[in-house]
Amino acid sequence: MDKWLSHPTSLKIISVIVGLLLWAVVHIDPDTSPQTVTSNVDTKTIEASVIKAEGLDTDKYILTAMEPSVVRLDVQGRLSNLLNASSDDDYVVSVDLKGAKPGIQELPLVATLPKGITLVEMSPRTVTVQIEEILTKPFELQVVTDGKPAAGYVVGASTIVAPTTGVLVTLPKDDMSRVGVVTTEINVDGADKTVVNKKAKIIVYDTDGIEMTNAVVSPETVHVEVKVTPPFKTLPLQVRYTGALPDGLSLVSVKPAIDQVTVYGEQKLLDELQVYDGVVLDLSKVKQSGEVQVKTGAIDGIKSIDPAEVTLAVVVAPIITREFAGLPITLEGVPTGMSAVFRTPASGKFDLSVSGAESVLNALKAESLAIAANVEGLSPGVHSVTLQIDVPAYVQTVLSEGQTLTVSIEIVEDASTGIGEDDSEEVGGTPTEEPPTPTPTPTPTPDTGEESGNGSGNASGGPTMNP
């Protein structure tokens, strides 16, 4: 051993070892634990990464099916990178549908991973997609009510406040033909006034009444109002009159801007009403032709009327008089087994003067004037009977000086009738002799558009409009 230690080479080796030990003692911190060398690369598995479809022309096509919808990813990277990308959303798997055409096709998948992470395995690597062509069509929106209003109230008209345009529905081409109805539902249960829904959802149903959840609707909601009112009824409008026109004027026409109104009240009362005559025109306030605003007054227990005001187009003109000679008198109500004989006038005809606007009288024909004598219930003998005169609207009867609206008629029993050739004509109805043609030449009837009706038999009475 001594010989080996005294050898020069051994001394050199020992010197080197001792030097290294001294350097280590000086430079190594005794408090520092010894470091171990380990691998800094790890792996991770994402079991269900959702596949995203990209690049599809959504104006023309729709993705109706994709199988599978998720994939399994095996990735690796530094532990720090894996920890930073802790969310599965950081790992994106997509299928590019740009340029894809309608039909079923298999396309490759592309994985986009966070920085510093690489893909080890993706399963599967392809996806099967089904693409269909889409159509967009306008549809009329229907408002459907749900529930019952409060007692004594009914559901009235529905109004789509906004949008004013139609509803657009987008569906695959093959599904569009199955659209049955496009509706929005409004709940009126217990309501006693108008129901308003500013965001009523629009739903598309197919022909079997099943909701088409794949339909894209524009807009998605609408502003809808549904009236809840007392019972109502729509009635024809009839204009009545009060007062008299200034001297020298006569009505040519009175034309309402509308011909129907809606009245609200108890159902029993509404069932009895056939016409609404609550619009009354005060003729004393009409000085010239023009439009007149007249309020719709409540009548016969009616609660309210819609609209509350009606516009009347009134036309007046200077008044003139025209005479019709030899108008036949119609006998009415002749008792069974009896006959009626005119005594005065013996001809059974009556001369009648009428007044009105020139355009109205020029168009007036003799057959439009009806004169009747009602003898119903009269016993045998001579009677003075008041005539009933029926004239068109805007025409009034005028009695000449000393003229009356009465005639003398004798009622005789058929068994005792013995009228000779010199006796007055026995009449059982309207005389068959044609009246003479009036002197004025009729002109074509102007298109006045007024509500026409029967005039009064009173010589000074105003016109009455019937529906």
Coordinates of C-alpha atoms in Angstrom, one line a residue:
M1 CA 0.0 0.0 0.0
D2 CA 2.8 2.3 1.0
K3 CA 4.5 1.6 -2.3
W4 CA 1.3 2.4 -4.2
L5 CA 0.7 5.6 -2.3
S6 CA 4.3 6.7 -2.9
H7 CA 3.9 6.3 -6.6
P8 CA 3.8 9.7 -8.5
T9 CA 0.8 8.8 -10.5
S10 CA -1.2 7.8 -7.5
L11 CA -0.3 11.1 -5.8
K12 CA -1.6 13.0 -8.8
I13 CA -5.0 11.2 -8.8
I14 CA -5.5 11.7 -5.1
S15 CA -4.6 15.4 -5.4
V16 CA -7.3 15.8 -8.1
I17 CA -10.0 14.0 -6.0
V18 CA -9.1 16.0 -2.9
G19 CA -9.3 19.3 -5.0
L20 CA -12.8 18.4 -6.3
L21 CA -14.0 17.6 -2.8
L22 CA -12.7 20.9 -1.5
W23 CA -14.5 22.8 -4.4
A24 CA -17.7 21.0 -3.6
V25 CA -17.5 21.8 0.1
V26 CA -17.1 25.5 -0.8
H27 CA -19.8 25.8 -3.5
I28 CA -22.6 23.5 -2.4
D29 CA -25.2 24.8 0.2
P30 CA -25.6 22.0 2.8
D31 CA -29.2 23.2 3.4
T32 CA -30.2 22.6 -0.2
S33 CA -31.8 19.2 -0.8
P34 CA -30.5 17.2 -3.6
Q35 CA -32.5 17.7 -6.9
T36 CA -33.8 14.8 -8.9
V37 CA -34.1 14.8 -12.6
T38 CA -37.8 14.0 -13.8
S39 CA -39.7 14.3 -17.1
N40 CA -41.6 17.6 -17.7
V41 CA -44.0 16.2 -20.5
D42 CA -47.5 15.0 -19.6
T43 CA -50.7 13.7 -21.4
K44 CA -54.4 14.6 -21.1
T45 CA -57.6 13.1 -22.5
I46 CA -60.7 15.1 -23.4
E47 CA -63.5 12.6 -23.6
A48 CA -66.2 14.7 -25.4
S49 CA -65.0 17.7 -27.3
V50 CA -68.0 19.2 -29.1
I51 CA -67.7 19.5 -32.9
K52 CA -68.3 23.0 -34.3
A53 CA -69.6 23.5 -37.9
E54 CA -68.0 26.4 -39.7
G55 CA -68.3 28.0 -43.1
L56 CA -71.9 27.1 -44.0
D57 CA -73.8 29.5 -46.2
T58 CA -76.7 30.0 -43.8
D59 CA -78.6 32.1 -46.3
K60 CA -79.1 29.0 -48.6
Y61 CA -78.5 25.9 -46.4
I62 CA -79.1 24.5 -43.0
L63 CA -77.2 21.7 -41.1
T64 CA -80.0 19.2 -40.2
A65 CA -77.8 16.4 -38.8
M66 CA -74.2 15.6 -37.7
E67 CA -72.9 12.3 -36.5
P68 CA -71.1 12.1 -34.2
S69 CA -71.4 15.5 -32.4
V70 CA -68.4 15.0 -30.1
V71 CA -64.9 13.4 -30.4
R72 CA -62.3 12.0 -28.0
L73 CA -58.9 13.8 -27.9
D74 CA -55.6 12.6 -26.5
V75 CA -53.1 15.4 -26.2
Q76 CA -49.6 16.0 -24.6
G77 CA -47.5 18.9 -23.6
R78 CA -45.6 20.5 -20.7
L79 CA -47.5 20.2 -17.5
S80 CA -47.6 24.0 -17.2
N81 CA -49.3 24.3 -20.6
L82 CA -51.8 21.6 -19.8
L83 CA -52.7 23.3 -16.5
N84 CA -53.2 26.7 -18.3
A85 CA -55.5 25.1 -20.8
S86 CA -57.7 23.6 -18.1
S87 CA -61.1 24.2 -19.9
D88 CA -62.3 21.8 -22.6
D89 CA -63.4 24.8 -24.5
D90 CA -59.7 25.5 -25.2
Y91 CA -59.6 22.5 -27.4
V92 CA -61.6 23.2 -30.6
V93 CA -62.6 20.5 -33.1
S94 CA -64.4 21.8 -36.2
V95 CA -65.7 20.7 -39.6
D96 CA -65.4 23.0 -42.6
L97 CA -68.7 23.2 -44.4
K98 CA -67.7 26.0 -46.8
G99 CA -68.7 25.0 -50.3
A100 CA -70.8 22.0 -49.1
K101 CA -73.8 21.1 -51.1
P102 CA -77.2 19.6 -50.0
G103 CA -77.1 15.9 -49.1
I104 CA -75.3 13.5 -46.8
Q105 CA -71.5 13.5 -46.8
E106 CA -68.5 12.6 -44.8
L107 CA -66.0 15.3 -44.0
P108 CA -62.6 15.5 -42.1
L109 CA -62.3 17.0 -38.6
V110 CA -59.7 19.6 -37.7
A111 CA -58.4 20.1 -34.1
T112 CA -57.2 23.5 -33.0
L113 CA -55.2 23.1 -29.7
P114 CA -53.7 25.6 -27.3
K115 CA -50.1 26.7 -27.7
G116 CA -47.5 24.1 -26.6
I117 CA -49.9 21.2 -26.8
T118 CA -49.9 18.6 -29.5
L119 CA -52.4 16.1 -30.7
V120 CA -51.7 12.5 -29.9
E121 CA -54.9 10.9 -31.1
M122 CA -58.4 12.0 -32.2
S123 CA -61.3 9.6 -32.5
P124 CA -63.1 9.7 -34.8
R125 CA -61.3 11.8 -37.4
T126 CA -64.3 12.3 -39.7
V127 CA -67.9 13.3 -39.3
T128 CA -71.1 12.6 -41.3
V129 CA -73.3 15.7 -42.0
Q130 CA -76.6 16.2 -43.6
I131 CA -77.2 19.6 -45.3
E132 CA -80.6 20.8 -46.7
E133 CA -81.6 23.8 -48.8
I134 CA -83.7 26.3 -46.9
L135 CA -86.6 28.6 -48.0
T136 CA -88.1 31.8 -46.5
K137 CA -91.7 32.6 -47.0
P138 CA -94.1 35.2 -45.6
F139 CA -97.1 34.0 -43.6
E140 CA -100.2 35.7 -42.2
L141 CA -100.1 35.8 -38.4
Q142 CA -103.2 34.5 -36.5
V143 CA -103.9 35.6 -32.9
V144 CA -105.3 32.8 -30.7
T145 CA -106.9 33.6 -27.4
D146 CA -106.6 31.4 -24.3
G147 CA -109.0 31.4 -21.4
K148 CA -112.4 33.1 -20.8
P149 CA -112.9 36.8 -20.0
A150 CA -114.7 38.0 -16.9
A151 CA -118.4 37.3 -16.6
G152 CA -120.5 39.6 -18.8
Y153 CA -117.6 40.3 -21.2
V154 CA -116.6 38.9 -24.6
V155 CA -113.5 38.7 -26.6
G156 CA -113.5 41.2 -29.5
A157 CA -111.2 42.0 -32.4
S158 CA -107.4 41.3 -32.2
T159 CA -104.9 43.9 -33.5
I160 CA -101.3 43.3 -34.4
V161 CA -99.8 46.7 -33.5
A162 CA -96.2 45.9 -34.6
P163 CA -94.8 44.9 -36.9
T164 CA -97.2 46.0 -39.5
T165 CA -95.6 43.8 -42.1
G166 CA -96.0 40.0 -42.4
V167 CA -94.0 37.3 -40.5
L168 CA -91.2 35.5 -42.3
V169 CA -90.7 31.8 -41.7
T170 CA -87.4 30.0 -42.7
L171 CA -87.4 26.2 -42.9
P172 CA -85.7 23.4 -44.9
K173 CA -87.3 23.1 -48.3
D174 CA -88.9 19.7 -47.5
D175 CA -90.5 21.1 -44.3
M176 CA -92.0 24.2 -45.8
S177 CA -94.9 22.4 -47.3
R178 CA -95.9 21.0 -43.9
V179 CA -96.5 24.5 -42.3
G180 CA -100.1 24.6 -41.1
V181 CA -100.5 27.9 -39.2
V182 CA -98.4 30.7 -37.7
T183 CA -99.9 31.9 -34.5
T184 CA -99.3 33.9 -31.3
E185 CA -101.3 33.1 -28.2
I186 CA -102.8 35.7 -25.8
N187 CA -104.2 34.8 -22.4
V188 CA -107.5 36.6 -21.7
D189 CA -108.6 34.6 -18.7
G190 CA -110.6 36.8 -16.3
A191 CA -110.0 40.0 -18.3
D192 CA -112.4 42.9 -18.2
K193 CA -110.6 45.2 -20.5
T194 CA -108.3 45.2 -23.5
V195 CA -105.3 42.8 -23.1
V196 CA -101.9 44.0 -24.3
N197 CA -98.9 41.8 -24.9
K198 CA -95.9 43.7 -26.4
K199 CA -93.7 40.5 -26.7
A200 CA -96.1 37.8 -27.8
K201 CA -94.1 34.8 -29.0
I202 CA -94.7 33.5 -32.5
I203 CA -95.1 29.8 -32.9
V204 CA -95.2 27.7 -36.2
Y205 CA -97.4 24.6 -36.2
D206 CA -97.5 21.9 -38.9
T207 CA -100.6 20.6 -40.5
D208 CA -101.0 18.1 -37.6
G209 CA -100.9 20.8 -35.0
I210 CA -97.4 20.0 -33.8
E211 CA -95.0 22.8 -33.1
M212 CA -92.1 23.0 -35.7
T213 CA -89.2 23.8 -33.4
N214 CA -86.7 24.0 -36.3
A215 CA -88.6 27.0 -37.8
V216 CA -86.8 30.3 -37.7
V217 CA -89.2 33.2 -37.4
S218 CA -88.7 36.9 -38.0
P219 CA -89.6 38.7 -35.9
E220 CA -89.7 36.3 -33.0
T221 CA -92.3 38.4 -31.1
V222 CA -95.0 40.9 -31.9
H223 CA -97.0 43.6 -30.1
V224 CA -100.7 42.4 -29.9
E225 CA -103.8 43.9 -28.4
V226 CA -107.1 41.9 -27.9
K227 CA -110.2 43.8 -27.1
V228 CA -112.3 42.5 -24.2
T229 CA -115.6 44.3 -24.1
P230 CA -119.3 43.8 -23.1
P231 CA -121.3 41.9 -25.8
F232 CA -121.4 43.7 -29.1
K233 CA -123.1 43.7 -32.4
T234 CA -122.5 45.3 -35.8
L235 CA -125.6 47.1 -37.1
P236 CA -126.4 49.0 -40.3
L237 CA -126.4 52.7 -39.8
Q238 CA -129.6 54.8 -40.4
V239 CA -129.5 58.6 -40.2
R240 CA -132.4 60.4 -38.7
Y241 CA -133.3 64.1 -38.9
T242 CA -134.4 66.9 -36.7
G243 CA -135.2 70.5 -37.4
A244 CA -135.8 71.9 -40.9
L245 CA -133.5 73.3 -43.6
P246 CA -133.5 77.1 -44.1
D247 CA -136.2 78.4 -46.5
G248 CA -135.4 77.7 -50.2
L249 CA -133.1 74.7 -49.6
S250 CA -133.7 71.0 -50.0
L251 CA -131.6 67.9 -49.4
V252 CA -130.0 66.2 -52.4
S253 CA -128.1 63.5 -50.6
V254 CA -126.8 62.6 -47.1
K255 CA -124.0 60.0 -47.3
P256 CA -122.3 58.6 -44.2
A257 CA -118.6 57.8 -44.4
I258 CA -119.4 54.4 -43.0
D259 CA -122.5 52.2 -43.3
Q260 CA -122.1 50.1 -40.1
V261 CA -121.4 50.7 -36.5
T262 CA -120.6 48.5 -33.5
V263 CA -122.8 48.8 -30.5
Y264 CA -122.0 47.4 -27.0
G265 CA -124.6 46.3 -24.4
E266 CA -126.4 43.4 -22.9
Q267 CA -126.8 40.4 -25.2
K268 CA -130.6 40.3 -24.8
L269 CA -130.9 43.9 -25.9
L270 CA -128.5 43.3 -28.8
D271 CA -130.6 40.4 -30.1
E272 CA -133.6 42.7 -30.5
L273 CA -131.8 45.4 -32.4
Q274 CA -131.8 45.3 -36.2
V275 CA -130.6 48.8 -37.1
Y276 CA -128.8 51.7 -35.3
D277 CA -130.5 55.1 -35.8
G278 CA -128.7 57.1 -33.2
V279 CA -127.1 59.4 -35.7
V280 CA -129.3 62.5 -35.8
L281 CA -128.6 65.3 -38.3
D282 CA -130.0 68.7 -37.2
L283 CA -131.1 70.2 -40.5
S284 CA -131.4 73.7 -39.0
K285 CA -127.6 73.8 -38.7
V286 CA -127.1 72.9 -42.4
K287 CA -126.5 76.1 -44.4
Q288 CA -124.7 74.7 -47.4
S289 CA -123.2 71.5 -48.9
G290 CA -120.3 70.0 -47.0
E291 CA -119.2 67.5 -44.4
V292 CA -120.8 67.4 -41.0
Q293 CA -119.6 65.6 -37.9
V294 CA -122.4 63.9 -35.9
K295 CA -121.9 62.0 -32.6
T296 CA -123.3 58.5 -32.2
G297 CA -125.6 58.7 -29.3
A298 CA -126.4 55.9 -27.0
I299 CA -130.0 54.5 -27.5
D300 CA -132.2 51.8 -26.0
G301 CA -129.8 51.0 -23.1
I302 CA -126.7 50.7 -25.4
K303 CA -123.5 51.3 -23.3
S304 CA -121.3 52.5 -26.1
I305 CA -120.9 52.8 -29.8
D306 CA -117.8 52.5 -32.0
P307 CA -117.1 54.9 -33.7
A308 CA -118.1 57.7 -31.4
E309 CA -118.6 60.1 -34.3
V310 CA -119.7 59.8 -37.9
T311 CA -118.9 62.0 -40.9
L312 CA -121.9 62.9 -43.1
A313 CA -121.4 64.3 -46.6
V314 CA -124.4 66.6 -47.0
V315 CA -125.5 68.0 -50.3
V316 CA -128.2 70.7 -50.5
A317 CA -129.7 72.6 -53.4
P318 CA -132.4 75.2 -54.1
I319 CA -135.9 73.8 -53.7
I320 CA -138.4 73.5 -56.6
T321 CA -142.0 72.1 -56.9
R322 CA -143.3 69.6 -59.4
E323 CA -146.8 68.4 -60.0
F324 CA -148.0 64.8 -60.7
A325 CA -151.6 64.6 -62.0
G326 CA -153.9 61.6 -61.9
L327 CA -151.9 59.4 -59.5
P328 CA -153.9 56.2 -58.7
I329 CA -155.1 55.7 -55.2
T330 CA -154.6 52.1 -53.8
L331 CA -157.4 50.7 -51.6
E332 CA -156.2 48.7 -48.6
G333 CA -158.1 46.7 -46.1
V334 CA -161.4 46.2 -47.9
P335 CA -163.6 44.0 -45.7
T336 CA -164.4 40.5 -47.0
G337 CA -167.8 40.4 -48.7
M338 CA -167.8 44.2 -49.3
S339 CA -166.7 46.6 -51.9
A340 CA -165.3 50.1 -51.8
V341 CA -166.5 52.9 -54.1
F342 CA -164.8 56.2 -54.6
R343 CA -167.2 59.1 -54.2
T344 CA -164.8 62.0 -54.1
P345 CA -162.9 62.0 -56.3
A346 CA -165.0 59.6 -58.4
S347 CA -162.0 58.8 -60.6
G348 CA -160.0 57.3 -57.8
K349 CA -157.1 59.4 -58.8
F350 CA -155.2 62.2 -56.9
D351 CA -153.2 65.2 -58.1
L352 CA -150.1 65.5 -56.0
S353 CA -147.5 68.3 -55.8
V354 CA -144.0 67.6 -54.4
S355 CA -141.0 69.7 -53.6
G356 CA -137.3 69.0 -53.5
A357 CA -134.0 69.7 -55.2
E358 CA -134.2 70.0 -59.0
S359 CA -131.8 67.1 -59.6
V360 CA -134.0 64.9 -57.3
L361 CA -137.3 65.9 -58.8
N362 CA -136.0 65.6 -62.4
A363 CA -135.2 61.9 -61.7
L364 CA -138.5 61.3 -59.9
K365 CA -141.0 59.0 -61.7
A366 CA -144.7 58.7 -61.0
E367 CA -144.4 55.1 -60.0
S368 CA -142.1 56.1 -57.1
L369 CA -145.1 58.0 -55.5
A370 CA -147.5 55.7 -53.6
I371 CA -150.9 56.9 -52.4
A372 CA -153.1 54.6 -50.4
A373 CA -156.5 54.7 -48.6
N374 CA -156.9 52.2 -45.8
V375 CA -160.6 51.3 -45.2
E376 CA -159.9 48.4 -42.8
G377 CA -162.6 48.0 -40.2
L378 CA -165.0 50.5 -41.8
S379 CA -168.7 49.6 -41.8
P380 CA -171.0 50.0 -44.8
G381 CA -171.7 53.6 -45.6
V382 CA -169.8 56.7 -46.8
H383 CA -166.5 57.6 -45.0
S384 CA -163.9 60.3 -45.2
V385 CA -160.6 58.5 -45.3
T386 CA -157.2 60.2 -44.9
L387 CA -154.7 59.3 -47.6
Q388 CA -151.3 57.8 -46.8
I389 CA -148.7 59.2 -49.1
D390 CA -145.3 57.5 -49.5
V391 CA -142.6 59.5 -51.3
P392 CA -138.8 58.9 -51.8
A393 CA -136.1 60.4 -49.5
Y394 CA -135.5 64.1 -49.9
V395 CA -139.0 64.7 -51.4
Q396 CA -141.8 66.4 -49.6
T397 CA -145.5 66.6 -50.4
V398 CA -147.0 70.1 -51.0
L399 CA -150.7 70.8 -50.7
S400 CA -152.2 73.4 -53.0
E401 CA -154.6 76.0 -51.6
G402 CA -157.8 74.3 -50.3
Q403 CA -156.4 70.8 -51.0
T404 CA -156.7 68.1 -48.3
L405 CA -155.3 64.6 -48.0
T406 CA -158.8 63.1 -47.6
V407 CA -161.1 61.2 -50.0
S408 CA -164.8 60.1 -49.7
I409 CA -165.3 56.3 -50.0
E410 CA -168.5 54.3 -49.7
I411 CA -168.4 50.8 -48.3
V412 CA -171.2 48.6 -49.7
E413 CA -172.1 45.0 -49.1
D414 CA -171.6 42.8 -52.3
A415 CA -175.1 41.3 -52.0
S416 CA -176.8 44.7 -52.1
T417 CA -174.6 46.3 -54.7
G418 CA -176.6 47.8 -57.5
I419 CA -174.5 50.3 -59.2
G420 CA -175.8 51.5 -62.5
E421 CA -174.0 52.9 -65.5
D422 CA -174.4 56.4 -64.1
D423 CA -173.0 55.6 -60.7
S424 CA -169.4 56.1 -59.7
E425 CA -166.8 53.4 -60.5
E426 CA -166.7 50.6 -58.0
V427 CA -163.1 49.9 -57.0
G428 CA -161.7 46.9 -55.2
G429 CA -158.0 47.8 -55.7
T430 CA -155.8 50.1 -57.7
P431 CA -157.5 51.6 -60.8
T432 CA -156.1 50.1 -64.0
E433 CA -156.1 53.4 -65.9
E434 CA -152.6 54.7 -66.5
P435 CA -152.0 58.2 -65.1
P436 CA -151.1 60.9 -67.5
T437 CA -147.4 61.6 -68.1
P438 CA -146.1 64.5 -66.0
T439 CA -145.1 67.6 -67.8
P440 CA -141.5 67.8 -66.7
T441 CA -139.1 65.6 -68.6
P442 CA -137.2 63.2 -66.2
T443 CA -133.4 63.2 -66.3
P444 CA -131.1 60.3 -65.3
T445 CA -130.8 59.8 -61.5
P446 CA -127.6 61.2 -60.2
D447 CA -125.3 58.8 -58.2
T448 CA -125.9 60.4 -54.9
G449 CA -125.0 57.3 -52.8
E450 CA -127.4 58.3 -50.1
E451 CA -129.3 56.0 -47.8
S452 CA -132.7 55.9 -49.4
G453 CA -136.1 55.4 -47.7
N454 CA -139.7 56.5 -47.3
G455 CA -140.8 60.1 -46.9
S456 CA -143.6 61.2 -44.6
G457 CA -147.1 61.7 -45.7
N458 CA -147.1 65.0 -44.0
A459 CA -146.8 67.9 -46.4
S460 CA -144.3 69.7 -44.3
G461 CA -142.5 66.7 -42.8
G462 CA -138.7 66.2 -43.2
P463 CA -137.1 63.2 -44.9
T464 CA -136.5 59.9 -43.1
M465 CA -133.6 57.6 -44.1
N466 CA -134.0 53.8 -43.9
P467 CA -131.3 51.2 -44.1

